[in-house]
Short mmCIF file of C-alpha atoms in Angstrom, two decimals:
data_model
loop_
_atom_site.label_atom_id
_atom_site.label_comp_id
_atom_site.label_asym_id
_atom_site.label_seq_id
_atom_site.Cartn_x
_atom_site.Cartn_y
_atom_site.Cartn_z
CA UNK A 1342 26.83 55.75 -40.26
CA UNK A 1343 30.02 54.33 -41.11
CA UNK A 1344 32.58 55.45 -43.61
CA UNK A 1345 32.67 52.96 -46.67
CA UNK A 1346 35.91 51.27 -47.22
CA UNK A 1347 38.87 52.03 -49.98
CA UNK A 1348 42.31 51.17 -50.11
CA UNK A 1349 44.24 53.95 -48.83
CA UNK A 1350 46.62 54.15 -51.98
CA UNK A 1351 47.10 52.52 -55.41
CA UNK A 1352 49.49 53.28 -57.90
CA UNK A 1353 50.10 52.78 -61.50
CA UNK A 1354 51.93 53.49 -64.47
CA UNK A 1355 51.13 55.84 -67.57
CA UNK A 1356 49.08 53.91 -69.95
CA UNK A 1357 48.06 51.55 -67.63
CA UNK A 1358 44.48 50.80 -65.91
CA UNK A 1359 44.10 50.59 -62.44
CA UNK A 1360 40.55 50.13 -60.48
CA UNK A 1361 39.54 51.50 -57.12
CA UNK A 1362 36.83 49.49 -54.95
CA UNK A 1363 34.58 50.96 -52.55
CA UNK A 1364 32.65 48.26 -50.22
CA UNK A 1365 29.80 49.80 -48.53
CA UNK A 1366 26.89 47.87 -46.84
CA UNK A 1367 23.21 46.56 -47.65
CA UNK A 1368 22.21 50.09 -46.67
CA UNK A 1369 23.86 51.89 -48.96
CA UNK A 1370 25.61 50.73 -52.07
CA UNK A 1371 23.50 47.45 -51.89
CA UNK A 1372 20.27 49.18 -51.96
CA UNK A 1373 20.53 51.80 -54.53
CA UNK A 1374 22.55 52.63 -57.73
CA UNK A 1375 22.62 55.97 -56.35
CA UNK A 1376 26.78 55.88 -56.08
CA UNK A 1377 28.81 58.91 -57.24
CA UNK A 1378 32.63 59.24 -57.41
CA UNK A 1379 35.08 62.49 -57.00
CA UNK A 1380 38.34 63.50 -57.91
CA UNK A 1381 40.40 65.73 -55.77
CA UNK A 1382 43.58 67.08 -56.64
CA UNK A 1383 45.62 68.80 -53.60
CA UNK A 1384 43.98 72.51 -52.62
CA UNK A 1385 41.20 72.07 -54.89
CA UNK A 1386 37.46 71.46 -54.28
CA UNK A 1387 36.35 67.88 -55.50
CA UNK A 1388 35.02 67.10 -59.12
CA UNK A 1389 32.45 64.73 -59.86
CA UNK A 1390 33.58 61.97 -62.15
CA UNK A 1391 30.64 59.60 -62.26
CA UNK A 1392 27.21 59.40 -60.83
CA UNK A 1393 24.30 56.49 -60.77
CA UNK A 1394 27.04 54.17 -60.50
CA UNK A 1395 28.48 54.33 -64.22
CA UNK A 1396 27.35 57.46 -65.81
CA UNK A 1397 29.79 60.49 -66.64
CA UNK A 1398 28.71 64.09 -66.26
CA UNK A 1399 29.45 66.15 -69.59
CA UNK A 1400 32.87 66.86 -70.18
CA UNK A 1401 34.44 64.03 -68.12
CA UNK A 1402 36.94 61.47 -69.95
CA UNK A 1403 35.59 58.35 -71.21
CA UNK A 1404 38.81 57.07 -69.56
CA UNK A 1405 36.86 56.93 -66.17
CA UNK A 1406 34.27 54.17 -65.93
CA UNK A 1407 32.27 52.90 -62.99
CA UNK A 1408 30.56 49.68 -61.78
CA UNK A 1409 28.80 47.90 -58.99
CA UNK A 1410 28.29 44.50 -57.65
CA UNK A 1411 26.48 43.48 -54.66
CA UNK A 1412 27.79 46.19 -51.73
CA UNK A 1413 30.89 47.28 -53.80
CA UNK A 1414 31.55 49.87 -56.17
CA UNK A 1415 34.66 50.41 -58.32
CA UNK A 1416 36.12 53.13 -60.39
CA UNK A 1417 38.45 52.04 -63.17
CA UNK A 1418 40.63 54.65 -64.98
CA UNK A 1419 42.16 53.53 -68.01
CA UNK A 1420 45.26 54.89 -70.14
CA UNK A 1421 46.66 56.63 -66.56
CA UNK A 1422 47.85 60.03 -67.15
CA UNK A 1423 49.95 61.96 -64.95
CA UNK A 1424 47.35 64.41 -64.53
CA UNK A 1425 45.04 61.54 -62.86
CA UNK A 1426 47.34 61.76 -59.84
CA UNK A 1427 44.85 62.76 -56.97
CA UNK A 1428 42.76 61.47 -54.31
CA UNK A 1429 39.31 59.91 -55.28
CA UNK A 1430 36.16 59.39 -53.15
CA UNK A 1431 33.09 57.30 -53.38
CA UNK A 1432 29.78 58.39 -51.99
CA UNK A 1433 26.46 56.63 -51.76
CA UNK A 1434 22.92 57.54 -50.60
CA UNK A 1435 21.74 55.54 -47.94
CA UNK A 1436 18.47 53.92 -46.87
CA UNK A 1437 18.32 56.69 -44.15
CA UNK A 1438 18.23 59.38 -46.75
CA UNK A 1439 22.09 60.49 -45.90
CA UNK A 1440 24.94 60.32 -47.57
CA UNK A 1441 28.12 58.42 -46.91
CA UNK A 1442 31.68 58.43 -47.98
CA UNK A 1443 34.45 56.26 -48.68
CA UNK A 1444 37.63 57.30 -46.76
CA UNK A 1445 39.14 57.96 -49.69
CA UNK A 1446 42.31 56.46 -52.16
CA UNK A 1447 45.44 58.54 -53.33
CA UNK A 1448 46.04 57.54 -56.60
CA UNK A 1449 50.18 57.94 -57.62
CA UNK A 1450 50.94 57.40 -61.05
CA UNK A 1451 54.67 56.28 -61.24
CA UNK B 192 27.21 79.76 -65.57
CA UNK B 193 26.62 79.04 -62.24
CA UNK B 194 29.21 79.78 -59.47
CA UNK B 195 29.03 79.29 -55.85
CA UNK B 196 31.43 81.22 -53.27
CA UNK B 197 31.35 80.31 -49.31
CA UNK B 198 32.18 83.18 -46.88
CA UNK B 199 32.11 83.13 -43.11
CA UNK B 200 34.37 83.63 -40.06
CA UNK B 201 37.75 81.75 -40.44
CA UNK B 202 38.10 81.42 -36.89
CA UNK B 203 35.45 80.42 -34.32
CA UNK B 204 35.92 79.96 -30.55
CA UNK B 205 34.59 76.52 -28.95
CA UNK B 206 31.29 76.20 -27.73
CA UNK B 207 30.33 78.98 -30.21
CA UNK B 208 27.82 78.70 -33.31
CA UNK B 209 29.75 78.56 -36.77
CA UNK B 210 27.69 80.38 -39.18
CA UNK B 211 28.64 80.26 -43.10
CA UNK B 212 26.97 81.42 -46.15
CA UNK B 213 27.03 80.37 -49.64
CA UNK B 214 26.06 82.96 -52.17
CA UNK B 215 24.90 81.80 -55.76
CA UNK B 216 25.39 83.57 -59.20
CA UNK B 217 24.19 82.84 -62.35
CA UNK B 218 21.16 81.14 -61.34
CA UNK B 219 18.56 81.08 -58.88
CA UNK B 220 18.47 78.71 -55.94
CA UNK B 221 14.52 78.41 -56.40
CA UNK B 222 14.61 77.32 -59.90
CA UNK B 223 14.13 73.67 -60.83
CA UNK B 224 14.20 71.29 -58.34
CA UNK B 225 17.52 71.09 -56.91
CA UNK B 226 19.39 69.77 -53.86
CA UNK B 227 21.84 72.13 -52.42
CA UNK B 228 24.29 70.88 -50.00
CA UNK B 229 27.26 71.03 -47.40
CA UNK B 230 30.44 69.11 -47.52
CA UNK B 231 33.43 69.42 -45.04
CA UNK B 232 37.22 68.28 -45.04
CA UNK B 233 38.99 68.21 -41.91
CA UNK B 234 42.79 68.96 -42.27
CA UNK B 235 44.53 66.13 -43.86
CA UNK B 236 41.34 63.90 -43.79
CA UNK B 237 38.61 62.71 -46.29
CA UNK B 238 35.30 64.27 -47.45
CA UNK B 239 32.20 63.95 -44.75
CA UNK B 240 28.82 65.06 -45.96
CA UNK B 241 27.26 67.62 -43.61
CA UNK B 242 23.69 68.06 -44.82
CA UNK B 243 21.58 68.92 -48.10
CA UNK B 244 18.70 70.70 -48.51
CA UNK B 245 15.96 70.58 -51.25
CA UNK B 246 14.57 73.95 -52.96
CA UNK B 247 11.12 72.82 -52.52
CA UNK B 248 11.52 72.30 -48.52
CA UNK B 249 13.23 69.20 -47.09
CA UNK B 250 16.37 69.06 -45.00
CA UNK B 251 18.48 66.06 -44.71
CA UNK B 252 21.27 66.15 -41.99
CA UNK B 253 24.38 63.94 -41.22
CA UNK B 254 23.29 61.98 -38.10
CA UNK B 255 26.46 62.92 -36.19
CA UNK B 256 25.57 66.72 -36.47
CA UNK B 257 22.05 66.56 -36.48
CA UNK B 258 21.51 67.66 -33.15
CA UNK B 259 23.74 70.63 -33.74
CA UNK B 260 23.01 71.61 -37.58
CA UNK B 261 20.61 73.50 -39.29
CA UNK B 262 20.72 74.40 -43.26
CA UNK B 263 18.59 76.89 -44.72
CA UNK B 264 17.72 78.79 -48.13
CA UNK B 265 17.47 82.49 -48.22
CA UNK B 266 15.69 82.99 -51.24
CA UNK B 267 16.01 86.95 -51.14
CA UNK B 268 19.73 86.84 -51.30
CA UNK B 269 19.91 83.64 -53.20
CA UNK B 270 21.98 82.08 -50.48
CA UNK B 271 22.36 78.59 -48.86
CA UNK B 272 23.29 78.82 -45.19
CA UNK B 273 24.78 76.75 -42.62
CA UNK B 274 24.63 77.32 -38.94
CA UNK B 275 26.44 74.52 -36.73
CA UNK B 276 26.08 75.24 -32.63
CA UNK B 277 28.61 74.25 -29.85
CA UNK B 278 31.53 73.80 -32.09
CA UNK B 279 34.50 71.85 -30.98
CA UNK B 280 38.11 71.59 -32.62
CA UNK B 281 36.81 68.32 -34.39
CA UNK B 282 34.79 71.11 -36.48
CA UNK B 283 37.74 72.56 -38.28
CA UNK B 284 37.54 72.01 -41.43
CA UNK B 285 37.40 73.17 -44.94
CA UNK B 286 33.55 73.88 -45.55
CA UNK B 287 32.31 73.47 -49.43
CA UNK B 288 28.78 74.25 -50.81
CA UNK B 289 27.73 73.09 -53.71
CA UNK B 290 24.87 71.69 -55.80
CA UNK B 291 23.66 68.29 -56.28
CA UNK B 292 23.40 66.61 -60.10
CA UNK B 293 19.70 65.80 -60.36
CA UNK B 294 19.01 63.13 -62.72
CA UNK B 295 16.04 61.10 -63.66
CA UNK B 296 13.67 61.13 -60.23
CA UNK B 297 16.72 61.28 -57.73
CA UNK B 298 19.85 63.21 -56.93
CA UNK B 299 23.59 62.39 -56.69
CA UNK B 300 26.80 63.85 -56.05
CA UNK B 301 27.75 67.65 -56.35
CA UNK B 302 28.33 68.65 -59.71
CA UNK B 303 28.77 72.48 -58.85
CA UNK B 304 31.08 73.45 -56.08
CA UNK B 305 32.46 76.36 -53.97
CA UNK B 306 35.98 77.01 -53.64
CA UNK B 307 35.90 76.48 -50.00
CA UNK B 308 36.08 78.11 -46.94
CA UNK B 309 38.57 77.13 -43.92
CA UNK B 310 36.98 77.27 -40.32
CA UNK B 311 39.30 76.91 -37.49
CA UNK B 312 37.88 76.32 -34.00
CA UNK B 313 40.02 77.46 -31.50
CA UNK B 314 40.16 80.08 -28.38
#
């Protein structure tokens, strides 16, 4: 199964908003709303930010929002803060009952 | 509060079988309807789904690993286990165990994680 496509890096200034796209196929993002996003700081386990395309687990900031159109899911972070600097990964359930990840995006807060 | 802790040998020789255990505390792996899984991360690389097991019986494996992989639950020890046979250097990674979030009639990403355990495959 192929890795979904994310930009290798994005950057933004504090207070700004950025969007990270994740492009899959009709066999994953295009088929279901079972899309999740993770945040990972260096040396730490990933943290679940978004599930079901746009839902936030309890305790996750409202600054993180998710969306989907066709085969592409997106994560938007508004009001960028220095602590948002991390790696971000999308993941989606596939028609083969498996999970596939995006390659990951490194966010730099300038 | 649910906590997960991975354990296993830090070093495995090529062609041998990697065995990892994830001990669950603060809850029972058999209670409710939950999916438990393994995700790995090679040095400097992204996340890779390894496999998932449903506590009512089904297992789901990464197709690239399926022929070498076994994931199981040890109910008596409240543990999740992973066995990966015929390892090569490409299996060198941090291995994380976790519990998938369940919402509605499906399961999603993992919302509870272990801290990860590093496995190096080398002679």
